[in-house]
Amino acid sequence: MIKSFRSRALKRFWTKSDASGLRHDWVRKIERQLTLLDSATKPEDMDVVTFGFHRLTADQAGRYAITVSRNWRLTFAFDGQDAVDVDLEDYHGG
């Protein structure tokens, strides 16, 4: 289950179905990704071929990412069986 968000736009979308803070062409994919993340009980449950699942390293160690579009990723961590600190970020900075 998703327990917490870093991104206000993702939280608003997930809890209120308000996509105003998201790119319209990403909404369907993000909805699929959040739905799967909500049912995931471990990070590896997100290892879907089209999602590009990977572990993050260095200062992001302990977090995971899946691709939304180009450099944009949905990032998250797990606390037990719950997804936490879900964010939408361009962590490549470009």
mmCIF file of C-alpha atoms in Angstrom, residues 10-65:
data_model
loop_
_atom_site.group_PDB
_atom_site.id
_atom_site.type_symbol
_atom_site.label_atom_id
_atom_site.label_comp_id
_atom_site.label_asym_id
_atom_site.label_seq_id
_atom_site.Cartn_x
_atom_site.Cartn_y
_atom_site.Cartn_z
ATOM 1 C CA LEU A 10 1.088 12.685 -7.088
ATOM 2 C CA LYS A 11 -0.667 12.733 -3.712
ATOM 3 C CA ARG A 12 -3.425 14.988 -5.045
ATOM 4 C CA PHE A 13 -3.830 12.744 -8.101
ATOM 5 C CA TRP A 14 -3.905 9.526 -6.045
ATOM 6 C CA THR A 15 -6.193 10.741 -3.276
ATOM 7 C CA LYS A 16 -8.463 13.166 -5.159
ATOM 8 C CA SER A 17 -8.160 12.118 -8.830
ATOM 9 C CA ASP A 18 -6.892 15.648 -9.523
ATOM 10 C CA ALA A 19 -4.320 15.444 -12.332
ATOM 11 C CA SER A 20 -3.836 19.207 -12.625
ATOM 12 C CA GLY A 21 -0.207 19.020 -11.452
ATOM 13 C CA LEU A 22 0.783 16.323 -13.951
ATOM 14 C CA ARG A 23 1.504 16.370 -17.659
ATOM 15 C CA HIS A 24 -1.654 15.200 -19.383
ATOM 16 C CA ASP A 25 0.257 12.728 -21.577
ATOM 17 C CA TRP A 26 1.677 10.997 -18.474
ATOM 18 C CA VAL A 27 -1.548 10.589 -16.500
ATOM 19 C CA ARG A 28 -2.581 7.141 -17.770
ATOM 20 C CA LYS A 29 0.890 5.667 -17.263
ATOM 21 C CA ILE A 30 1.261 7.204 -13.808
ATOM 22 C CA GLU A 31 -2.156 5.846 -12.849
ATOM 23 C CA ARG A 32 -1.107 2.318 -13.895
ATOM 24 C CA GLN A 33 2.180 2.653 -12.041
ATOM 25 C CA LEU A 34 0.588 3.943 -8.827
ATOM 26 C CA THR A 35 -2.066 1.219 -8.951
ATOM 27 C CA LEU A 36 0.607 -1.467 -9.194
ATOM 28 C CA LEU A 37 2.707 0.235 -6.523
ATOM 29 C CA ASP A 38 -0.303 0.341 -4.198
ATOM 30 C CA SER A 39 -0.671 -3.446 -4.466
ATOM 31 C CA ALA A 40 3.083 -4.180 -4.309
ATOM 32 C CA THR A 41 4.498 -5.716 -1.136
ATOM 33 C CA LYS A 42 8.160 -5.498 -2.134
ATOM 34 C CA PRO A 43 10.154 -3.358 -4.568
ATOM 35 C CA GLU A 44 10.638 -6.206 -7.046
ATOM 36 C CA ASP A 45 6.871 -6.319 -7.630
ATOM 37 C CA MET A 46 7.440 -3.199 -9.738
ATOM 38 C CA ASP A 47 9.842 -5.019 -12.080
ATOM 39 C CA VAL A 48 7.568 -4.799 -15.127
ATOM 40 C CA VAL A 49 9.349 -4.828 -18.509
ATOM 41 C CA THR A 50 7.907 -1.513 -19.726
ATOM 42 C CA PHE A 51 8.593 0.288 -16.422
ATOM 43 C CA GLY A 52 12.430 0.067 -16.465
ATOM 44 C CA PHE A 53 12.585 -0.763 -12.752
ATOM 45 C CA HIS A 54 15.956 -0.170 -11.087
ATOM 46 C CA ARG A 55 17.584 0.421 -7.715
ATOM 47 C CA LEU A 56 19.058 3.817 -7.065
ATOM 48 C CA THR A 57 22.570 4.282 -5.693
ATOM 49 C CA ALA A 58 24.766 6.806 -3.907
ATOM 50 C CA ASP A 59 22.698 9.397 -1.993
ATOM 51 C CA GLN A 60 19.497 7.686 -3.232
ATOM 52 C CA ALA A 61 20.486 4.213 -1.957
ATOM 53 C CA GLY A 62 17.472 2.352 -0.573
ATOM 54 C CA ARG A 63 15.147 3.910 -3.144
ATOM 55 C CA TYR A 64 13.871 2.546 -6.438
ATOM 56 C CA ALA A 65 12.730 4.066 -9.714
#
